[in-house]
Tab-separated table of N, CA, C and O in Angstrom:
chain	number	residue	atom	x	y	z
A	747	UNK	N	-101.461	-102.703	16.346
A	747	UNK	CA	-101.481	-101.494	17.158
A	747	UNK	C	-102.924	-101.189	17.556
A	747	UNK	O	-103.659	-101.004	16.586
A	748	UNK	N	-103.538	-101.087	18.836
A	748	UNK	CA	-104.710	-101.230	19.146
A	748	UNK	C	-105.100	-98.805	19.653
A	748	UNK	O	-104.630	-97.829	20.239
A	749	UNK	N	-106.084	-99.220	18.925
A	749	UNK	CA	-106.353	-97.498	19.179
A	749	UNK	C	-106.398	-96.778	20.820
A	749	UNK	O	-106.422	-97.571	21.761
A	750	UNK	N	-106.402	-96.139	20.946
A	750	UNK	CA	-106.109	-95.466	21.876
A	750	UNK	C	-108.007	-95.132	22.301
A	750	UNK	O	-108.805	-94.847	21.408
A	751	UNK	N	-108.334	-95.222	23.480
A	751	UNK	CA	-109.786	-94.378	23.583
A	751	UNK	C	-109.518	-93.590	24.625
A	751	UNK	O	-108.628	-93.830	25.441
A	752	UNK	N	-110.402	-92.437	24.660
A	752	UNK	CA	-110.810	-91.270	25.425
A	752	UNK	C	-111.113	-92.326	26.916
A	752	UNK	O	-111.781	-93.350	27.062
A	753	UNK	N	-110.286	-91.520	27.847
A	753	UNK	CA	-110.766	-91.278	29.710
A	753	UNK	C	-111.622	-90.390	30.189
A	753	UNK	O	-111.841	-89.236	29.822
A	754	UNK	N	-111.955	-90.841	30.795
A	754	UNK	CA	-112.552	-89.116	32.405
A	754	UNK	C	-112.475	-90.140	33.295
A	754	UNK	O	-112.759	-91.336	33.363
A	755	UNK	N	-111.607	-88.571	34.492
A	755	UNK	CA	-111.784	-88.744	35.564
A	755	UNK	C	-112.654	-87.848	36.226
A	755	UNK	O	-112.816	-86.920	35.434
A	756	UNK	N	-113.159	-87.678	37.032
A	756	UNK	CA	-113.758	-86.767	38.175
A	756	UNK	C	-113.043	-86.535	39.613
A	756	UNK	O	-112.832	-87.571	40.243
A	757	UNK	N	-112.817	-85.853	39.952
A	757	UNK	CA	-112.128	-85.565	41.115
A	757	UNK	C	-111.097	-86.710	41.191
A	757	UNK	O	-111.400	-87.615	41.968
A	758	UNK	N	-110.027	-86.821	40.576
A	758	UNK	CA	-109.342	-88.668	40.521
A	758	UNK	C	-109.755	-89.315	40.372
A	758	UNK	O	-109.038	-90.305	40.224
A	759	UNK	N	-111.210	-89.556	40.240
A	759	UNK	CA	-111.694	-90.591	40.033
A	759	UNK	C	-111.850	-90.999	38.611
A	759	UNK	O	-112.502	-90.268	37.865
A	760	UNK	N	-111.200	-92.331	38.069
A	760	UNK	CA	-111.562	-93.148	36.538
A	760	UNK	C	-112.927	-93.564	36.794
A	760	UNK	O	-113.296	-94.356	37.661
A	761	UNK	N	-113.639	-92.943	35.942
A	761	UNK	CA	-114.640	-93.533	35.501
A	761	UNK	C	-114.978	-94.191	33.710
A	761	UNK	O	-114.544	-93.823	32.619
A	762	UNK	N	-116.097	-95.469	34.183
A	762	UNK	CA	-115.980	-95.750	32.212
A	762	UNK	C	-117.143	-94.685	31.908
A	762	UNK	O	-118.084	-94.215	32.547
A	763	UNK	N	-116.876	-94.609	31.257
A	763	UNK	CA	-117.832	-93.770	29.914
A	763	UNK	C	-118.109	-94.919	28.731
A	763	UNK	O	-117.206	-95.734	28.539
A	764	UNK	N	-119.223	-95.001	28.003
A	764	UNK	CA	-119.821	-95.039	26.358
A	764	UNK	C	-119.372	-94.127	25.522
A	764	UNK	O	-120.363	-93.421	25.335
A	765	UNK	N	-118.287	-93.585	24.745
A	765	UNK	CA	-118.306	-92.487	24.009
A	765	UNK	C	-119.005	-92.283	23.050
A	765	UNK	O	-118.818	-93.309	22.397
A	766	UNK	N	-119.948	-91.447	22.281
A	766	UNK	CA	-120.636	-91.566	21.421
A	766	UNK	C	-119.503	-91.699	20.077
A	766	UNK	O	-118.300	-91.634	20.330
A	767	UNK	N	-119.850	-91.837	19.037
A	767	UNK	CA	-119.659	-91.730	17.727
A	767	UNK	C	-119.960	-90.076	16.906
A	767	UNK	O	-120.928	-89.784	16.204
A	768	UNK	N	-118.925	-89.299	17.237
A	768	UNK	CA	-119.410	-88.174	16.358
A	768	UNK	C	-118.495	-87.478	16.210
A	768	UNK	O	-117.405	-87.975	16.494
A	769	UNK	N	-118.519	-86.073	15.721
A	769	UNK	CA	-117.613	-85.128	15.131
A	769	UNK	C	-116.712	-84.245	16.775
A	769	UNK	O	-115.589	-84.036	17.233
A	770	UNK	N	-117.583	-84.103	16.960
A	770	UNK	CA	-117.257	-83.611	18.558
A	770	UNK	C	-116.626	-84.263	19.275
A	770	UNK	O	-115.850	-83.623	19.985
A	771	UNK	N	-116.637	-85.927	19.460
A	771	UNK	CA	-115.916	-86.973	19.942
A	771	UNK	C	-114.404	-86.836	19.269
A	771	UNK	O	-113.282	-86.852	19.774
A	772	UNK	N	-114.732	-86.738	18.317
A	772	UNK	CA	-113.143	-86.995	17.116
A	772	UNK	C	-112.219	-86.092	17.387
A	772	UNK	O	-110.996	-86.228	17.400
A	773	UNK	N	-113.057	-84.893	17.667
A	773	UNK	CA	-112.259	-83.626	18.154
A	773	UNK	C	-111.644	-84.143	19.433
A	773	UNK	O	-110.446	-84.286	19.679
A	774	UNK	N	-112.718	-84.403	20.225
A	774	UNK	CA	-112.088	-84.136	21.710
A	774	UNK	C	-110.843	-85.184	21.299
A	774	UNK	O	-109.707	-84.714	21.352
A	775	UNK	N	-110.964	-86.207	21.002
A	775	UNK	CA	-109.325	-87.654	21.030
A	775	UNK	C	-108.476	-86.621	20.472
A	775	UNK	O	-107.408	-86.443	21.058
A	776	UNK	N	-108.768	-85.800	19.311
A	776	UNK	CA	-107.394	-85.990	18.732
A	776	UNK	C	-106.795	-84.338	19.555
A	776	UNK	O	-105.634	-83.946	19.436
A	777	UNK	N	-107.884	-83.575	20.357
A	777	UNK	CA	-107.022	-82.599	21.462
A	777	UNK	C	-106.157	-83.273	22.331
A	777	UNK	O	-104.969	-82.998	22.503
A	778	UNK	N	-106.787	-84.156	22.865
A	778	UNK	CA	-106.377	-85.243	23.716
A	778	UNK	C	-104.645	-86.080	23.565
A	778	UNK	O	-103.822	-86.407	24.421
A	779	UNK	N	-104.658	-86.174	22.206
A	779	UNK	CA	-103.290	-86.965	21.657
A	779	UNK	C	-102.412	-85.888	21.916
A	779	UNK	O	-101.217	-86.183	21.951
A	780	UNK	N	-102.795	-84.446	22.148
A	780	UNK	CA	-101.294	-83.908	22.384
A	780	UNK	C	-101.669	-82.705	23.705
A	780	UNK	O	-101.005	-81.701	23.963
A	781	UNK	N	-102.560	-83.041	24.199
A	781	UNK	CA	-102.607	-82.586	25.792
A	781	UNK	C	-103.756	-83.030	26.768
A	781	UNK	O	-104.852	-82.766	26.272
A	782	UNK	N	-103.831	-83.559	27.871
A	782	UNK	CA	-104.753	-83.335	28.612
A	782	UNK	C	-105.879	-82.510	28.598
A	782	UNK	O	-105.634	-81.304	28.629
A	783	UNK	N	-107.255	-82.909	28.554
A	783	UNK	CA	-108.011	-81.981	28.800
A	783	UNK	C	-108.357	-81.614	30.157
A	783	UNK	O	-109.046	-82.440	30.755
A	784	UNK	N	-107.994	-80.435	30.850
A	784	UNK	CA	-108.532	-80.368	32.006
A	784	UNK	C	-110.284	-78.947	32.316
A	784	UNK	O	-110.506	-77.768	32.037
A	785	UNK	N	-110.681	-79.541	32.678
A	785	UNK	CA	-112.082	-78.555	32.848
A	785	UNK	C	-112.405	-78.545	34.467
A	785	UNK	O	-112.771	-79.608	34.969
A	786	UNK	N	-112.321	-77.769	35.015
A	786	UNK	CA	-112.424	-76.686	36.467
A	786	UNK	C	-114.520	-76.870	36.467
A	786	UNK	O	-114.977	-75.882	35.892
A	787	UNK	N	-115.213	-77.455	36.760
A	787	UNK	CA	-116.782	-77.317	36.609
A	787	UNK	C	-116.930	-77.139	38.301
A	787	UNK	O	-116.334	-77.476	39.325
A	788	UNK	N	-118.338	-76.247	37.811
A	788	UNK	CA	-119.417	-75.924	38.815
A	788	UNK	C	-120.685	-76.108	38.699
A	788	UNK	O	-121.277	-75.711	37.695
A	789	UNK	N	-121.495	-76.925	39.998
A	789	UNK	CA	-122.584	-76.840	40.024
A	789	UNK	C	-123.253	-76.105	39.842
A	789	UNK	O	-123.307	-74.969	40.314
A	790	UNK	N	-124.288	-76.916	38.676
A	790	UNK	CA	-125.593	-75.176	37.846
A	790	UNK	C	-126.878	-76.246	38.098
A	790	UNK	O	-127.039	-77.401	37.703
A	791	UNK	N	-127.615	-75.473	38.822
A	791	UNK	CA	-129.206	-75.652	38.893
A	791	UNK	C	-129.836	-77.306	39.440
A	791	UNK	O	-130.795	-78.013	39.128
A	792	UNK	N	-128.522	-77.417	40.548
A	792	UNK	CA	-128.688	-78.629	41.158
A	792	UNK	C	-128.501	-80.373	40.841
A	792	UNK	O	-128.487	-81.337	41.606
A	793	UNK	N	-128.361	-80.249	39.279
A	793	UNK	CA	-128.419	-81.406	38.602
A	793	UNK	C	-127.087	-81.637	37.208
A	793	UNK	O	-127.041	-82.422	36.261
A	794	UNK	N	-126.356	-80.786	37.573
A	794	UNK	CA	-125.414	-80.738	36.299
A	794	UNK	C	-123.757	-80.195	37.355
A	794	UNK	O	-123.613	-79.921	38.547
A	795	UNK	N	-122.832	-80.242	36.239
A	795	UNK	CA	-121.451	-79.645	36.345
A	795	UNK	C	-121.335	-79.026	35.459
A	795	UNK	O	-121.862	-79.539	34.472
A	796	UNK	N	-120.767	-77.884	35.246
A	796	UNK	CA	-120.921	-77.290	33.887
A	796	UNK	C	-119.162	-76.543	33.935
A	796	UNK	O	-118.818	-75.878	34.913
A	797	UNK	N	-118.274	-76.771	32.828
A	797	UNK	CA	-116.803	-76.082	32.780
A	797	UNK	C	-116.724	-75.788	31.324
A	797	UNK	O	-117.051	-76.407	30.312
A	798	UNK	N	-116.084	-74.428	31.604
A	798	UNK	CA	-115.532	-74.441	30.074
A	798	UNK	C	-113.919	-75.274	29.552
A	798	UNK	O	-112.916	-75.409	30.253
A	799	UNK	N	-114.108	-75.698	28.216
A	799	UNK	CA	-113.908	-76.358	27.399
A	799	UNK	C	-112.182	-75.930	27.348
A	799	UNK	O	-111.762	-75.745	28.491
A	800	UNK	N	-111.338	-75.779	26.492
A	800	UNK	CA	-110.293	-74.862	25.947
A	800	UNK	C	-110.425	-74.383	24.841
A	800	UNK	O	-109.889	-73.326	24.508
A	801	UNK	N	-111.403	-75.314	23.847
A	801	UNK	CA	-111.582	-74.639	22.580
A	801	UNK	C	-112.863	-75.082	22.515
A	801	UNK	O	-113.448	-75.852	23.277
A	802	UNK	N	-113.358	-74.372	21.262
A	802	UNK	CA	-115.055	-74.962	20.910
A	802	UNK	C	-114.721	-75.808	20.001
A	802	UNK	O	-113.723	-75.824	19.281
A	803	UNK	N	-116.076	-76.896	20.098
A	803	UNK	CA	-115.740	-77.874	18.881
A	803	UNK	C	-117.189	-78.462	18.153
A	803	UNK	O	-118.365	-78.291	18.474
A	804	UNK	N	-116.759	-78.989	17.384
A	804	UNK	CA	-118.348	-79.190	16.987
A	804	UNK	C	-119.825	-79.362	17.139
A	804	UNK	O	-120.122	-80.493	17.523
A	805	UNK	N	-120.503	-78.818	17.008
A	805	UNK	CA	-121.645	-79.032	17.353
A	805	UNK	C	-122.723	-79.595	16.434
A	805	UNK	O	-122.466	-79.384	15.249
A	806	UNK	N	-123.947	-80.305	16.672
A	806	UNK	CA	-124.472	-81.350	16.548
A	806	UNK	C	-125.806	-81.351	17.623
A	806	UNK	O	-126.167	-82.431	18.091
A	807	UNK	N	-126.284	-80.503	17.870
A	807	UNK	CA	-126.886	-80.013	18.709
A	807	UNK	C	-128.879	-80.560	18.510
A	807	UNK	O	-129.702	-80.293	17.634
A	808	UNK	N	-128.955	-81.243	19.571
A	808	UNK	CA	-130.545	-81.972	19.462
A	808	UNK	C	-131.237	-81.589	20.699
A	808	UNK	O	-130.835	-81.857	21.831
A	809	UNK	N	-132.037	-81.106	20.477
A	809	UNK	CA	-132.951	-81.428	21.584
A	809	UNK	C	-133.499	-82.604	22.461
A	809	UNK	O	-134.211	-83.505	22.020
A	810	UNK	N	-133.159	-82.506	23.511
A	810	UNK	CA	-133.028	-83.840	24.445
A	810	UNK	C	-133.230	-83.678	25.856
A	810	UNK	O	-133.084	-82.572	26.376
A	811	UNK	N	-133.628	-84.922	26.666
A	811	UNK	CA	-133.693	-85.185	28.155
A	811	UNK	C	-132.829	-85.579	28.561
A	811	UNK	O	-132.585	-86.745	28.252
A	812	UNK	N	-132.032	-84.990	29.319
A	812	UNK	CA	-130.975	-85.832	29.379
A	812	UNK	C	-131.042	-86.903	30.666
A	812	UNK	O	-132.166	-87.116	31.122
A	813	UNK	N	-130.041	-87.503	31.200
A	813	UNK	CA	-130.211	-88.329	32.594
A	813	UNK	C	-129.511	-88.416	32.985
A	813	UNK	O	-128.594	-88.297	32.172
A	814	UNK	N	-128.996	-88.679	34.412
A	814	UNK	CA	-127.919	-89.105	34.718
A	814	UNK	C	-127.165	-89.492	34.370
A	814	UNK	O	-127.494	-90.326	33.526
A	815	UNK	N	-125.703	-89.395	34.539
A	815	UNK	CA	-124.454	-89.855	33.927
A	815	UNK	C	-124.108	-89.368	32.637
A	815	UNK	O	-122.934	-89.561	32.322
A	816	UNK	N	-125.096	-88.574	31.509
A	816	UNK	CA	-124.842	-88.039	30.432
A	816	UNK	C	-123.986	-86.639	30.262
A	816	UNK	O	-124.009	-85.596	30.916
A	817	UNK	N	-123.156	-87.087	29.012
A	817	UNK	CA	-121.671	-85.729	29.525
A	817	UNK	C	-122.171	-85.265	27.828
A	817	UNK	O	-122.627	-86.046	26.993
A	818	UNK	N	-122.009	-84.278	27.705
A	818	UNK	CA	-122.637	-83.387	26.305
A	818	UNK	C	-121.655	-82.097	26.553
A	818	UNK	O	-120.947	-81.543	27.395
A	819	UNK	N	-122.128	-82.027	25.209
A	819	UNK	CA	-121.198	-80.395	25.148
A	819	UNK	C	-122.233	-79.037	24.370
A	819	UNK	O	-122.610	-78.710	23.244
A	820	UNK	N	-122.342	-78.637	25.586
A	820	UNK	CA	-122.659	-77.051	25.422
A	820	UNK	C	-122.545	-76.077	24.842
A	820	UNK	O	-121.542	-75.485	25.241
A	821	UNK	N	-123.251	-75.353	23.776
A	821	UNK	CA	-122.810	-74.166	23.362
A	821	UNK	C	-121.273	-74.428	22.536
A	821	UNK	O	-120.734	-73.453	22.011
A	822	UNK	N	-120.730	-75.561	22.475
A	822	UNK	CA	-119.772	-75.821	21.474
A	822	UNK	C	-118.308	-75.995	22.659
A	822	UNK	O	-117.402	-76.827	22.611
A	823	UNK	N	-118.512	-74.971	23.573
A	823	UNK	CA	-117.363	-74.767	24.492
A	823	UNK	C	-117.198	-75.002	25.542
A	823	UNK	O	-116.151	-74.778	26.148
A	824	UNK	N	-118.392	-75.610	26.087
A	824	UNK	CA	-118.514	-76.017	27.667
A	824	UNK	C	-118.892	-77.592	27.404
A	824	UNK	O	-119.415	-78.117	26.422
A	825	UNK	N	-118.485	-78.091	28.509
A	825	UNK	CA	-118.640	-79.196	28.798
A	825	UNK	C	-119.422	-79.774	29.826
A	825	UNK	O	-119.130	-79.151	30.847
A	826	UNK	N	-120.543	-80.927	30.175
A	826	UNK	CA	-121.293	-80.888	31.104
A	826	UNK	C	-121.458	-81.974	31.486
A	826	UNK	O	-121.482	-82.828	30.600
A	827	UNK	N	-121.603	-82.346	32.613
A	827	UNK	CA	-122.154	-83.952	33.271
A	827	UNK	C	-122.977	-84.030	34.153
A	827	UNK	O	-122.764	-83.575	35.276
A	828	UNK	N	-124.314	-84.751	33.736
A	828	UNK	CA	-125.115	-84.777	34.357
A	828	UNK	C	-125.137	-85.929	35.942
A	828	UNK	O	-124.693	-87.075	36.018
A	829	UNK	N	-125.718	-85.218	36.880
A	829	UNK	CA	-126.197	-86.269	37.740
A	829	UNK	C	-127.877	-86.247	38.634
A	829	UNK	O	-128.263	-86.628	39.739
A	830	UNK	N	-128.518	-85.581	37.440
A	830	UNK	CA	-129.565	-84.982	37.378
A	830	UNK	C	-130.127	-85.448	36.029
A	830	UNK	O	-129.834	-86.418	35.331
A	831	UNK	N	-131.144	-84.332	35.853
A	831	UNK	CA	-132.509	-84.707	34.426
A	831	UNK	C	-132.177	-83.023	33.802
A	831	UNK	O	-131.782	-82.189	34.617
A	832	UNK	N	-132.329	-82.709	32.643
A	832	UNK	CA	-132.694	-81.444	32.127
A	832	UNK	C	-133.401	-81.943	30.994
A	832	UNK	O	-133.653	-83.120	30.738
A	833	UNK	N	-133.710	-80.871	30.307
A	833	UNK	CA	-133.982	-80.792	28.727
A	833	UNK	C	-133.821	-79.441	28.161
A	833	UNK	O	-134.063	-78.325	28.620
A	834	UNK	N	-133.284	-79.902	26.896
A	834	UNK	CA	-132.324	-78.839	26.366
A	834	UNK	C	-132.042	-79.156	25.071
A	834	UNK	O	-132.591	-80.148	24.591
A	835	UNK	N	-130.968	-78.227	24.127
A	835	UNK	CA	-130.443	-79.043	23.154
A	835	UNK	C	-128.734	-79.066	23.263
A	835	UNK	O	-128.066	-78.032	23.251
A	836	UNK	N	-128.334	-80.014	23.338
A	836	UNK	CA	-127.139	-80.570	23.233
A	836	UNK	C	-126.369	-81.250	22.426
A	836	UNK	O	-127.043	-81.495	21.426
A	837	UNK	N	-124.800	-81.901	22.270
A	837	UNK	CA	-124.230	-82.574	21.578
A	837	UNK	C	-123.926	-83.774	22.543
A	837	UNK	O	-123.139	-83.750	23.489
A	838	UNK	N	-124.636	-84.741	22.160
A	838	UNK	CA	-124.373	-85.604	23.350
A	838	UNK	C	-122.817	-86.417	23.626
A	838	UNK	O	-122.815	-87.497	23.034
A	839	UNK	N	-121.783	-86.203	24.223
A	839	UNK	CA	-120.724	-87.040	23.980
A	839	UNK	C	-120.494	-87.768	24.342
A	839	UNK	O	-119.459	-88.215	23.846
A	840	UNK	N	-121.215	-88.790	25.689
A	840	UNK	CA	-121.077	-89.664	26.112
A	840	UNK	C	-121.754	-90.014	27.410
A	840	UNK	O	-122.335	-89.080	27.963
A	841	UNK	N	-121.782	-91.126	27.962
A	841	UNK	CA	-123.055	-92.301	28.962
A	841	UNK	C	-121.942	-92.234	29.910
A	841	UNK	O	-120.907	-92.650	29.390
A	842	UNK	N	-121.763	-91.756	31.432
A	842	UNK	CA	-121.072	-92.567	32.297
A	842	UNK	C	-121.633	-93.921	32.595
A	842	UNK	O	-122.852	-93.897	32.766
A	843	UNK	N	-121.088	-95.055	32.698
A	843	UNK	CA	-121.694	-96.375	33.039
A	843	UNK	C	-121.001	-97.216	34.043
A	843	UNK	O	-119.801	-97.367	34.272
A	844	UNK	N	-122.406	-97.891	34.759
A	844	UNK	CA	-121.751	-98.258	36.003
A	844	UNK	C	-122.090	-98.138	37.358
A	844	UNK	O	-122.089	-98.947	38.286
A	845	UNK	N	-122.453	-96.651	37.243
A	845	UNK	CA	-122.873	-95.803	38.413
A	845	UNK	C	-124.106	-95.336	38.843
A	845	UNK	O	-124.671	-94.451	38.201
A	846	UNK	N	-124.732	-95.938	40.110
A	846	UNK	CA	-125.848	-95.473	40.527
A	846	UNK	C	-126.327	-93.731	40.347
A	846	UNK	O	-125.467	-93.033	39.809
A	847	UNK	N	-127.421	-93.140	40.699
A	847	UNK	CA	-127.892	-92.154	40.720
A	847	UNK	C	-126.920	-91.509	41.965
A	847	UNK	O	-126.303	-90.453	42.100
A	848	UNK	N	-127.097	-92.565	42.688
A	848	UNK	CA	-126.740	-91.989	44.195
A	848	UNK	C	-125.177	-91.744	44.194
A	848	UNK	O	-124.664	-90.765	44.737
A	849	UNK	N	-124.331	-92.924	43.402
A	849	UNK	CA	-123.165	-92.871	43.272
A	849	UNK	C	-123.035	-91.581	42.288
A	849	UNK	O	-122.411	-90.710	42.894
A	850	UNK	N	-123.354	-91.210	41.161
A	850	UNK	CA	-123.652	-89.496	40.559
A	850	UNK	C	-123.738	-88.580	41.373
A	850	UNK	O	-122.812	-87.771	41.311
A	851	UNK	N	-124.514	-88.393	42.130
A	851	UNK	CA	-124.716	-87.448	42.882
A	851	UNK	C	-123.208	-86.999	44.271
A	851	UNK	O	-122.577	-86.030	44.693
A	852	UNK	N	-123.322	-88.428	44.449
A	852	UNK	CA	-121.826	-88.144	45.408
A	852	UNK	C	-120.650	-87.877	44.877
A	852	UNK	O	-119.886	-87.250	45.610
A	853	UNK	N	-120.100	-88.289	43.356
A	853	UNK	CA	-119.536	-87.807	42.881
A	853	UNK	C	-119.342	-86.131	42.046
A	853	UNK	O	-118.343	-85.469	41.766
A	854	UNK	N	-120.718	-85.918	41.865
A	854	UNK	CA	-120.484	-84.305	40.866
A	854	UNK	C	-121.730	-83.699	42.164
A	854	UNK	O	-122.651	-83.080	41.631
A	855	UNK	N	-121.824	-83.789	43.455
A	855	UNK	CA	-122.937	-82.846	43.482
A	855	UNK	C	-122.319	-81.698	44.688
A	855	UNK	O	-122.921	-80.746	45.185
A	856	UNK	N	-121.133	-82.092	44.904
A	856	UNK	CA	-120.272	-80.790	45.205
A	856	UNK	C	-120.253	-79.820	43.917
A	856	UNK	O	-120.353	-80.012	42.705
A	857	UNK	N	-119.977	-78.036	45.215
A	857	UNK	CA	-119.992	-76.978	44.744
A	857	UNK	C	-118.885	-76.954	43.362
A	857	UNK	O	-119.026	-76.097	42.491
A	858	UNK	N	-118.167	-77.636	43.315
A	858	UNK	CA	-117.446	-77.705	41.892
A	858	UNK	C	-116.831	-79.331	41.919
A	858	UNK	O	-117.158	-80.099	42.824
A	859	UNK	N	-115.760	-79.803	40.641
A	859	UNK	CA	-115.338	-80.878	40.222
A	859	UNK	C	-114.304	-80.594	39.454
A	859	UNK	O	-114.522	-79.732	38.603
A	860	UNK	N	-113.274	-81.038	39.490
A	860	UNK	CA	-112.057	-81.645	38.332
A	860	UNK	C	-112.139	-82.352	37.576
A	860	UNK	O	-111.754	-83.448	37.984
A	861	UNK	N	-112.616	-82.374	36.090
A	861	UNK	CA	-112.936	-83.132	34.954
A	861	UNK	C	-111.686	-83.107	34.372
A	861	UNK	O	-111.002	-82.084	34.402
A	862	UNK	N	-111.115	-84.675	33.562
A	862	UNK	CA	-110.239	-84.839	33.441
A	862	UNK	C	-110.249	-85.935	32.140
A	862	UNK	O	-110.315	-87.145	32.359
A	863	UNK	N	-110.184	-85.438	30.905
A	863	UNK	CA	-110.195	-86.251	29.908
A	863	UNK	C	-108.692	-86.282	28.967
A	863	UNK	O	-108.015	-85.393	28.451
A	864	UNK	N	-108.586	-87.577	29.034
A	864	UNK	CA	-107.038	-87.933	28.390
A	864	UNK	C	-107.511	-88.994	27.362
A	864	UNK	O	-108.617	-89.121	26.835
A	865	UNK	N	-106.123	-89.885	27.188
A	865	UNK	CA	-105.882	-91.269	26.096
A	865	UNK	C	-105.414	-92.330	26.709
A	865	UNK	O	-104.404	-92.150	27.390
A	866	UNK	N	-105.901	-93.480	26.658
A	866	UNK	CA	-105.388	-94.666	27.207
A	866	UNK	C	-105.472	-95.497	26.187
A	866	UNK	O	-105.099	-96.664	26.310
């Protein structure tokens, strides 16, 4: 029986992700095993998507740069994807990979996005 891993989509779109290894990750799969996560995000400060969560979940929180394609979780309850640079402290949950800067930007740099994390 082969495990199940965490999706995102963006606006329909499948994208791969790196998922990190952590407490916050574990959470999000096992919300995941018995519903869809859906998150409604809006562009904040030109370089991010930012939605709230449905529940808060662990935090693990470092101070960091982040970069493009990096999806972290906020304040425990929001969720975020970069297609931009910040620095901040975060829970990092995962690398989109694959995707140019430019391809980031065309994907999350509309006024909002449909984030869409399930099980495959």
């Amino acid at each position: 029986m082969t495990q199940k891993q965490l999706t995102l989509t963006v606006n329909g779109q499948p994208v791969e992700v790196s998922w990190q290894q952590n407490k916050a990750v574990e959470e999000l799969t096992a919300y995941a095993e018995t519903e869809e996560i859906l998150v409604y995000t809006s562009r904040y400060g030109g370089f991010e998507q930012v939605g709230d969560l449905p529940q808060s979940f662990s935090r693990q929180d470092r101070q960091m740069t982040t970069q493009p394609g990096d999806i972290v979780l906020y304040a425990g309850d929001q969720l975020v994807v970069f297609f931009g640079s910040n620095s901040w402290s975060y829970t990092k949950l995962g690398q989109i990979e694959d995707l140019s800067v430019q391809e980031l930007s065309d994907l999350l740099g509309d006024s909002e996005a449909e984030i869409r994390i399930g099980l495959e």
